[in-house]
PDB file of C-alpha atoms in Angstrom:
ATOM      1  CA  MET A   1      92.582  99.013  33.081  1.00 95.00           C
ATOM      2  CA  ILE A   2      95.463  96.680  34.130  1.00 95.00           C
ATOM      3  CA  LYS A   3      95.927  95.538  37.625  1.00 96.00           C
ATOM      4  CA  THR A   4      99.552  95.455  38.536  1.00 97.00           C
ATOM      5  CA  VAL A   5     100.649  93.251  41.458  1.00 97.00           C
ATOM      6  CA  ASP A   6     103.954  93.041  43.283  1.00 98.00           C
ATOM      7  CA  PRO A   7     104.087  89.418  44.448  1.00 97.00           C
ATOM      8  CA  THR A   8     106.085  90.291  47.635  1.00 96.00           C
ATOM      9  CA  THR A   9     103.042  92.376  48.959  1.00 97.00           C
ATOM     10  CA  ILE A  10     100.168  89.933  48.879  1.00 96.00           C
ATOM     11  CA  PRO A  11      99.433  86.853  50.982  1.00 94.00           C
ATOM     12  CA  GLN A  12     100.791  83.567  49.672  1.00 92.00           C
ATOM     13  CA  PRO A  13      97.335  82.074  49.149  1.00 93.00           C
ATOM     14  CA  GLU A  14      96.396  84.968  46.864  1.00 96.00           C
ATOM     15  CA  LEU A  15      99.650  84.734  45.002  1.00 96.00           C
ATOM     16  CA  TYR A  16      99.166  80.968  44.518  1.00 95.00           C
ATOM     17  CA  SER A  17      95.710  81.583  43.167  1.00 97.00           C
ATOM     18  CA  ILE A  18      96.958  84.107  40.606  1.00 98.00           C
ATOM     19  CA  LEU A  19      99.749  81.863  39.472  1.00 97.00           C
ATOM     20  CA  SER A  20      97.747  78.555  39.222  1.00 97.00           C
ATOM     21  CA  THR A  21      94.820  80.338  37.503  1.00 98.00           C
ATOM     22  CA  ALA A  22      96.748  82.344  35.017  1.00 98.00           C
ATOM     23  CA  VAL A  23      99.394  79.631  34.164  1.00 98.00           C
ATOM     24  CA  ALA A  24      96.943  77.059  32.838  1.00 98.00           C
ATOM     25  CA  PRO A  25      95.965  74.446  31.662  1.00 98.00           C
ATOM     26  CA  ARG A  26      98.772  72.457  33.266  1.00 98.00           C
ATOM     27  CA  PRO A  27      99.373  68.680  32.567  1.00 98.00           C
ATOM     28  CA  ILE A  28      99.106  66.454  35.555  1.00 99.00           C
ATOM     29  CA  CYS A  29     102.089  64.341  36.837  1.00 99.00           C
ATOM     30  CA  PHE A  30     100.503  61.423  38.721  1.00 99.00           C
ATOM     31  CA  ALA A  31     103.671  60.326  40.669  1.00 99.00           C
ATOM     32  CA  SER A  32     104.111  56.985  42.327  1.00 99.00           C
ATOM     33  CA  THR A  33     107.075  56.730  44.692  1.00 99.00           C
ATOM     34  CA  ILE A  34     108.255  54.415  47.438  1.00 98.00           C
ATOM     35  CA  ASP A  35     110.246  54.985  50.654  1.00 98.00           C
ATOM     36  CA  ALA A  36     113.090  53.010  52.151  1.00 97.00           C
ATOM     37  CA  GLU A  37     110.616  51.036  54.217  1.00 97.00           C
ATOM     38  CA  GLY A  38     108.527  49.995  51.204  1.00 97.00           C
ATOM     39  CA  ASN A  39     105.689  52.311  51.778  1.00 97.00           C
ATOM     40  CA  VAL A  40     104.115  53.291  48.388  1.00 98.00           C
ATOM     41  CA  ASN A  41     102.736  56.798  47.715  1.00 98.00           C
ATOM     42  CA  LEU A  42     100.586  58.019  44.716  1.00 98.00           C
ATOM     43  CA  SER A  43      99.945  61.754  44.381  1.00 98.00           C
ATOM     44  CA  PRO A  44      99.142  64.188  41.623  1.00 98.00           C
ATOM     45  CA  TYR A  45     101.111  67.319  40.810  1.00 98.00           C
ATOM     46  CA  SER A  46     100.364  70.017  38.179  1.00 98.00           C
ATOM     47  CA  PHE A  47     103.477  72.049  38.451  1.00 98.00           C
ATOM     48  CA  PHE A  48     104.908  69.651  35.862  1.00 99.00           C
ATOM     49  CA  ASN A  49     106.202  69.319  32.260  1.00 99.00           C
ATOM     50  CA  VAL A  50     108.718  67.624  29.925  1.00 98.00           C
ATOM     51  CA  PHE A  51     111.856  69.656  29.476  1.00 98.00           C
ATOM     52  CA  SER A  52     114.072  67.547  27.144  1.00 99.00           C
ATOM     53  CA  SER A  53     113.541  64.834  24.699  1.00 98.00           C
ATOM     54  CA  ASN A  54     117.157  63.783  24.328  1.00 98.00           C
ATOM     55  CA  PRO A  55     117.747  62.775  27.038  1.00 98.00           C
ATOM     56  CA  PRO A  56     114.084  62.461  27.978  1.00 99.00           C
ATOM     57  CA  VAL A  57     113.723  64.544  31.138  1.00 99.00           C
ATOM     58  CA  MET A  58     110.590  65.554  33.079  1.00 99.00           C
ATOM     59  CA  VAL A  59     110.356  67.935  36.039  1.00 99.00           C
ATOM     60  CA  PHE A  60     107.626  68.359  38.567  1.00 99.00           C
ATOM     61  CA  SER A  61     107.428  70.177  41.860  1.00 98.00           C
ATOM     62  CA  PRO A  62     105.826  69.149  45.094  1.00 98.00           C
ATOM     63  CA  THR A  63     105.544  72.397  46.968  1.00 96.00           C
ATOM     64  CA  ARG A  64     105.818  72.913  50.837  1.00 94.00           C
ATOM     65  CA  SER A  65     102.444  72.961  52.505  1.00 91.00           C
ATOM     66  CA  GLY A  66     101.103  76.418  52.764  1.00 86.00           C
ATOM     67  CA  ARG A  67      99.541  75.675  56.075  1.00 88.00           C
ATOM     68  CA  ASP A  68     102.322  73.947  58.096  1.00 93.00           C
ATOM     69  CA  ASN A  69     105.343  74.162  55.828  1.00 92.00           C
ATOM     70  CA  SER A  70     105.629  70.379  55.742  1.00 93.00           C
ATOM     71  CA  LEU A  71     107.171  68.450  52.833  1.00 95.00           C
ATOM     72  CA  LYS A  72     105.134  66.190  50.607  1.00 96.00           C
ATOM     73  CA  HIS A  73     105.570  62.336  51.036  1.00 97.00           C
ATOM     74  CA  THR A  74     106.555  62.303  47.400  1.00 98.00           C
ATOM     75  CA  HIS A  75     109.563  64.590  48.018  1.00 98.00           C
ATOM     76  CA  GLN A  76     110.545  62.611  51.171  1.00 98.00           C
ATOM     77  CA  ASN A  77     110.372  59.379  49.205  1.00 98.00           C
ATOM     78  CA  VAL A  78     112.507  60.358  46.138  1.00 98.00           C
ATOM     79  CA  VAL A  79     115.195  61.595  48.552  1.00 98.00           C
ATOM     80  CA  GLU A  80     115.211  58.095  50.104  1.00 98.00           C
ATOM     81  CA  VAL A  81     114.642  56.153  46.903  1.00 99.00           C
ATOM     82  CA  PRO A  82     115.495  58.321  43.847  1.00 99.00           C
ATOM     83  CA  GLU A  83     112.934  56.833  41.465  1.00 99.00           C
ATOM     84  CA  VAL A  84     109.382  57.797  40.371  1.00 99.00           C
ATOM     85  CA  VAL A  85     106.825  56.585  37.874  1.00 99.00           C
ATOM     86  CA  ILE A  86     105.081  59.534  36.199  1.00 99.00           C
ATOM     87  CA  ASN A  87     101.676  58.353  35.022  1.00 99.00           C
ATOM     88  CA  VAL A  88      99.438  60.553  32.848  1.00 99.00           C
ATOM     89  CA  VAL A  89      95.830  61.230  33.717  1.00 99.00           C
ATOM     90  CA  ASN A  90      92.828  61.034  31.445  1.00 98.00           C
ATOM     91  CA  HIS A  91      89.232  61.825  32.117  1.00 98.00           C
ATOM     92  CA  ALA A  92      88.256  58.305  33.133  1.00 98.00           C
ATOM     93  CA  MET A  93      90.801  58.571  36.043  1.00 98.00           C
ATOM     94  CA  ALA A  94      90.077  62.103  37.146  1.00 98.00           C
ATOM     95  CA  GLU A  95      87.815  61.593  40.253  1.00 98.00           C
ATOM     96  CA  GLN A  96      90.075  58.756  41.565  1.00 98.00           C
ATOM     97  CA  MET A  97      93.196  60.881  40.910  1.00 98.00           C
ATOM     98  CA  SER A  98      91.669  63.750  42.938  1.00 98.00           C
ATOM     99  CA  LEU A  99      90.838  61.341  45.750  1.00 97.00           C
ATOM    100  CA  SER A 100      94.470  60.328  46.028  1.00 97.00           C
ATOM    101  CA  SER A 101      95.524  63.854  46.741  1.00 96.00           C
ATOM    102  CA  THR A 102      93.990  63.538  50.248  1.00 95.00           C
ATOM    103  CA  ALA A 103      96.581  64.060  52.947  1.00 92.00           C
ATOM    104  CA  TYR A 104      96.717  60.421  54.205  1.00 95.00           C
ATOM    105  CA  ASP A 105      99.339  59.228  56.662  1.00 93.00           C
ATOM    106  CA  LYS A 106     102.678  58.204  55.207  1.00 93.00           C
ATOM    107  CA  ASP A 107     101.956  54.370  55.573  1.00 93.00           C
ATOM    108  CA  VAL A 108      98.660  54.613  53.623  1.00 95.00           C
ATOM    109  CA  ASN A 109      98.842  53.361  50.088  1.00 96.00           C
ATOM    110  CA  GLU A 110      96.868  55.717  47.836  1.00 97.00           C
ATOM    111  CA  PHE A 111      96.567  53.108  45.142  1.00 97.00           C
ATOM    112  CA  VAL A 112      94.283  51.208  47.504  1.00 97.00           C
ATOM    113  CA  LYS A 113      92.430  54.304  48.728  1.00 96.00           C
ATOM    114  CA  ALA A 114      91.733  55.449  45.296  1.00 98.00           C
ATOM    115  CA  GLY A 115      90.973  52.096  43.786  1.00 98.00           C
ATOM    116  CA  PHE A 116      93.844  52.079  41.259  1.00 98.00           C
ATOM    117  CA  THR A 117      95.595  48.912  40.017  1.00 98.00           C
ATOM    118  CA  GLN A 118      99.230  48.615  41.208  1.00 98.00           C
ATOM    119  CA  VAL A 119     101.355  47.164  38.532  1.00 99.00           C
ATOM    120  CA  PRO A 120     105.043  46.303  39.025  1.00 99.00           C
ATOM    121  CA  SER A 121     107.513  48.433  37.036  1.00 99.00           C
ATOM    122  CA  VAL A 122     110.392  47.006  34.994  1.00 99.00           C
ATOM    123  CA  LYS A 123     113.399  49.259  35.930  1.00 99.00           C
ATOM    124  CA  VAL A 124     112.309  51.055  39.112  1.00 99.00           C
ATOM    125  CA  LYS A 125     110.931  50.070  42.528  1.00 99.00           C
ATOM    126  CA  PRO A 126     107.694  52.220  42.508  1.00 99.00           C
ATOM    127  CA  PRO A 127     104.755  50.597  40.775  1.00 99.00           C
ATOM    128  CA  ARG A 128     102.855  52.156  37.910  1.00 99.00           C
ATOM    129  CA  VAL A 129      99.173  52.868  37.580  1.00 99.00           C
ATOM    130  CA  GLY A 130      97.516  50.098  35.564  1.00 98.00           C
ATOM    131  CA  GLU A 131      94.661  52.484  34.391  1.00 99.00           C
ATOM    132  CA  ALA A 132      97.092  55.180  33.075  1.00 99.00           C
ATOM    133  CA  PRO A 133      97.153  55.684  29.209  1.00 99.00           C
ATOM    134  CA  VAL A 134     100.974  56.197  29.440  1.00 99.00           C
ATOM    135  CA  SER A 135     103.494  55.610  32.313  1.00 99.00           C
ATOM    136  CA  PHE A 136     107.089  56.757  32.512  1.00 99.00           C
ATOM    137  CA  GLU A 137     109.507  54.924  34.716  1.00 99.00           C
ATOM    138  CA  CYS A 138     112.126  57.518  35.780  1.00 99.00           C
ATOM    139  CA  ARG A 139     115.303  57.753  37.878  1.00 99.00           C
ATOM    140  CA  VAL A 140     115.625  61.027  39.805  1.00 99.00           C
ATOM    141  CA  LEU A 141     118.721  62.965  38.637  1.00 99.00           C
ATOM    142  CA  GLU A 142     118.287  65.784  41.212  1.00 98.00           C
ATOM    143  CA  VAL A 143     116.008  67.521  43.735  1.00 98.00           C
ATOM    144  CA  VAL A 144     116.314  71.216  43.695  1.00 98.00           C
ATOM    145  CA  GLU A 145     114.809  72.971  46.803  1.00 97.00           C
ATOM    146  CA  LEU A 146     113.612  76.460  45.909  1.00 98.00           C
ATOM    147  CA  GLY A 147     113.076  77.575  49.565  1.00 96.00           C
ATOM    148  CA  GLN A 148     112.290  76.777  53.081  1.00 96.00           C
ATOM    149  CA  ILE A 149     109.075  78.690  53.516  1.00 95.00           C
ATOM    150  CA  PRO A 150     105.331  77.676  53.010  1.00 93.00           C
ATOM    151  CA  GLY A 151     104.577  77.323  49.216  1.00 94.00           C
ATOM    152  CA  ALA A 152     108.162  76.879  48.204  1.00 96.00           C
ATOM    153  CA  GLY A 153     108.677  74.390  45.330  1.00 97.00           C
ATOM    154  CA  ASN A 154     110.983  71.450  45.181  1.00 98.00           C
ATOM    155  CA  LEU A 155     111.978  70.516  41.454  1.00 99.00           C
ATOM    156  CA  ILE A 156     112.154  66.792  41.063  1.00 99.00           C
ATOM    157  CA  ILE A 157     114.315  66.379  37.813  1.00 99.00           C
ATOM    158  CA  ALA A 158     113.733  62.819  36.494  1.00 99.00           C
ATOM    159  CA  GLN A 159     115.069  61.049  33.408  1.00 99.00           C
ATOM    160  CA  VAL A 160     112.733  58.444  31.676  1.00 99.00           C
ATOM    161  CA  ASP A 161     114.274  55.036  31.513  1.00 99.00           C
ATOM    162  CA  MET A 162     111.163  53.023  30.338  1.00 99.00           C
ATOM    163  CA  ILE A 163     107.706  54.011  28.879  1.00 99.00           C
ATOM    164  CA  HIS A 164     104.507  51.934  28.984  1.00 99.00           C
ATOM    165  CA  ILE A 165     101.780  52.828  26.514  1.00 99.00           C
ATOM    166  CA  ASN A 166      98.356  51.249  26.541  1.00 98.00           C
ATOM    167  CA  ASP A 167      97.667  50.482  22.804  1.00 97.00           C
ATOM    168  CA  ASP A 168      93.987  51.392  23.201  1.00 98.00           C
ATOM    169  CA  TYR A 169      95.215  54.921  22.833  1.00 98.00           C
ATOM    170  CA  LEU A 170      97.225  54.272  19.519  1.00 98.00           C
ATOM    171  CA  THR A 171      96.241  54.988  15.960  1.00 98.00           C
ATOM    172  CA  ASP A 172      98.551  53.571  13.319  1.00 97.00           C
ATOM    173  CA  ASN A 173     101.023  52.910  16.252  1.00 97.00           C
ATOM    174  CA  VAL A 174     101.174  56.571  17.171  1.00 98.00           C
ATOM    175  CA  LEU A 175      99.656  58.154  20.338  1.00 98.00           C
ATOM    176  CA  ASP A 176      96.255  59.609  19.410  1.00 98.00           C
ATOM    177  CA  THR A 177      95.458  62.950  21.143  1.00 97.00           C
ATOM    178  CA  GLU A 178      91.705  62.418  20.880  1.00 96.00           C
ATOM    179  CA  LYS A 179      91.720  58.985  22.233  1.00 97.00           C
ATOM    180  CA  LEU A 180      93.959  59.948  25.191  1.00 98.00           C
ATOM    181  CA  ASP A 181      91.194  62.260  26.475  1.00 98.00           C
ATOM    182  CA  LEU A 182      93.676  63.901  28.904  1.00 98.00           C
ATOM    183  CA  VAL A 183      92.760  66.216  31.679  1.00 98.00           C
ATOM    184  CA  GLY A 184      94.684  69.369  32.857  1.00 98.00           C
ATOM    185  CA  ARG A 185      94.540  71.560  35.888  1.00 98.00           C
ATOM    186  CA  MET A 186      93.116  75.035  35.932  1.00 98.00           C
ATOM    187  CA  GLY A 187      92.720  77.415  38.881  1.00 97.00           C
ATOM    188  CA  GLY A 188      90.790  76.554  42.004  1.00 96.00           C
ATOM    189  CA  ASN A 189      88.833  73.217  41.665  1.00 97.00           C
ATOM    190  CA  TRP A 190      88.655  73.520  37.937  1.00 98.00           C
ATOM    191  CA  TYR A 191      90.023  71.044  35.366  1.00 98.00           C
ATOM    192  CA  ILE A 192      89.998  70.987  31.548  1.00 98.00           C
ATOM    193  CA  ARG A 193      89.325  68.118  29.237  1.00 98.00           C
ATOM    194  CA  ALA A 194      91.134  67.638  25.908  1.00 97.00           C
ATOM    195  CA  ILE A 195      88.176  66.358  23.890  1.00 93.00           C
ATOM    196  CA  LYS A 196      87.659  66.861  20.158  1.00 91.00           C
ATOM    197  CA  GLU A 197      85.397  69.901  20.589  1.00 93.00           C
ATOM    198  CA  SER A 198      88.164  71.801  22.471  1.00 93.00           C
ATOM    199  CA  LEU A 199      91.095  70.821  20.148  1.00 93.00           C
ATOM    200  CA  PHE A 200      92.330  72.873  17.189  1.00 91.00           C
ATOM    201  CA  GLU A 201      95.343  72.376  15.031  1.00 91.00           C
ATOM    202  CA  ILE A 202      97.868  75.020  13.827  1.00 87.00           C
ATOM    203  CA  PRO A 203     100.521  73.904  11.316  1.00 84.00           C
ATOM    204  CA  LYS A 204     104.011  74.912  12.487  1.00 82.00           C
ATOM    205  CA  PRO A 205     105.751  77.501  10.266  1.00 78.00           C
ATOM    206  CA  ILE A 206     108.788  75.197   9.618  1.00 76.00           C
ATOM    207  CA  ARG A 207     108.490  74.549   5.882  1.00 74.00           C
ATOM    208  CA  THR A 208     106.643  77.835   5.103  1.00 74.00           C
ATOM    209  CA  HIS A 209     108.391  81.053   5.967  1.00 75.00           C
ATOM    210  CA  GLY A 210     105.779  83.410   7.415  1.00 78.00           C
ATOM    211  CA  ILE A 211     106.136  86.952   6.234  1.00 77.00           C
ATOM    212  CA  GLY A 212     105.046  88.355   9.533  1.00 86.00           C
ATOM    213  CA  VAL A 213     102.255  90.662  10.602  1.00 87.00           C
ATOM    214  CA  ASP A 214     104.601  93.625  10.136  1.00 85.00           C
ATOM    215  CA  ALA A 215     104.921  92.866   6.410  1.00 78.00           C
ATOM    216  CA  LEU A 216     101.230  93.120   5.829  1.00 79.00           C
ATOM    217  CA  PRO A 217      99.792  96.274   4.206  1.00 81.00           C
ATOM    218  CA  LYS A 218      98.921  98.913   6.824  1.00 79.00           C
ATOM    219  CA  GLY A 219      95.221  98.856   5.827  1.00 75.00           C
ATOM    220  CA  ILE A 220      95.117  95.153   6.769  1.00 76.00           C
ATOM    221  CA  ARG A 221      97.196  95.500   9.934  1.00 81.00           C
ATOM    222  CA  GLU A 222      94.833  98.222  11.234  1.00 78.00           C
ATOM    223  CA  SER A 223      91.610  96.504  10.140  1.00 84.00           C
ATOM    224  CA  ASP A 224      88.689  96.807  12.535  1.00 84.00           C
ATOM    225  CA  VAL A 225      87.366  93.399  11.274  1.00 81.00           C
ATOM    226  CA  LEU A 226      90.409  91.137  11.254  1.00 78.00           C
ATOM    227  CA  THR A 227      91.648  89.765  14.674  1.00 88.00           C
ATOM    228  CA  GLY A 228      95.204  88.993  15.670  1.00 85.00           C
ATOM    229  CA  ASN A 229      94.517  85.388  14.933  1.00 86.00           C
ATOM    230  CA  ASN A 230      93.399  86.307  11.328  1.00 84.00           C
ATOM    231  CA  LEU A 231      96.595  88.331  10.823  1.00 77.00           C
ATOM    232  CA  GLY A 232      98.828  85.615  12.189  1.00 82.00           C
ATOM    233  CA  ARG A 233      97.271  83.006   9.844  1.00 75.00           C
TER     234      ARG A 233
END
């Protein structure tokens, strides 16, 4: 049985639950920003990804509050000062990162509340997180508001101008996925950890030209033993 849902007919919290649980795991943008008065903010967002490597552009989305429709301090700050540092989050930072998502007043510094080290940036005003394996200093190119109602997203489109990499996470001068030990968001209160036991590697079919499942003999395609993964391999 397949449950079919029209998103316009269900309450927003239920829709959010479906979206955030099904579209997962999601990387975490740990965004540090600053307002015109110099107040620093540090908040995590999992509606986030990298969308271009040349130029290097990342996008994350602080959504309007589902309770009172208010805008996140991060959104307000990048409108005033269009700069952001996107820090990546590993397992060693997870609990502190979660604490920083508390709805503190605008003049409260989440670096201090969560116990993170505030390190001056090189090209932008917001500081970076000293404990982060990698930090990206970015200038905000555009803010795209997707709506004016509770739950509406606001796309922060940011271009990377400087990258800071902790060399503890390098192997032969290349970022090491296992060493990074990154975490991602799932639905509800769940997170996922990218440790060795949960990683697997699939070579890209760039140099080899896959014949495709449709080119396999019918007896193999319709096998009761072989899975879709077996056929794809």
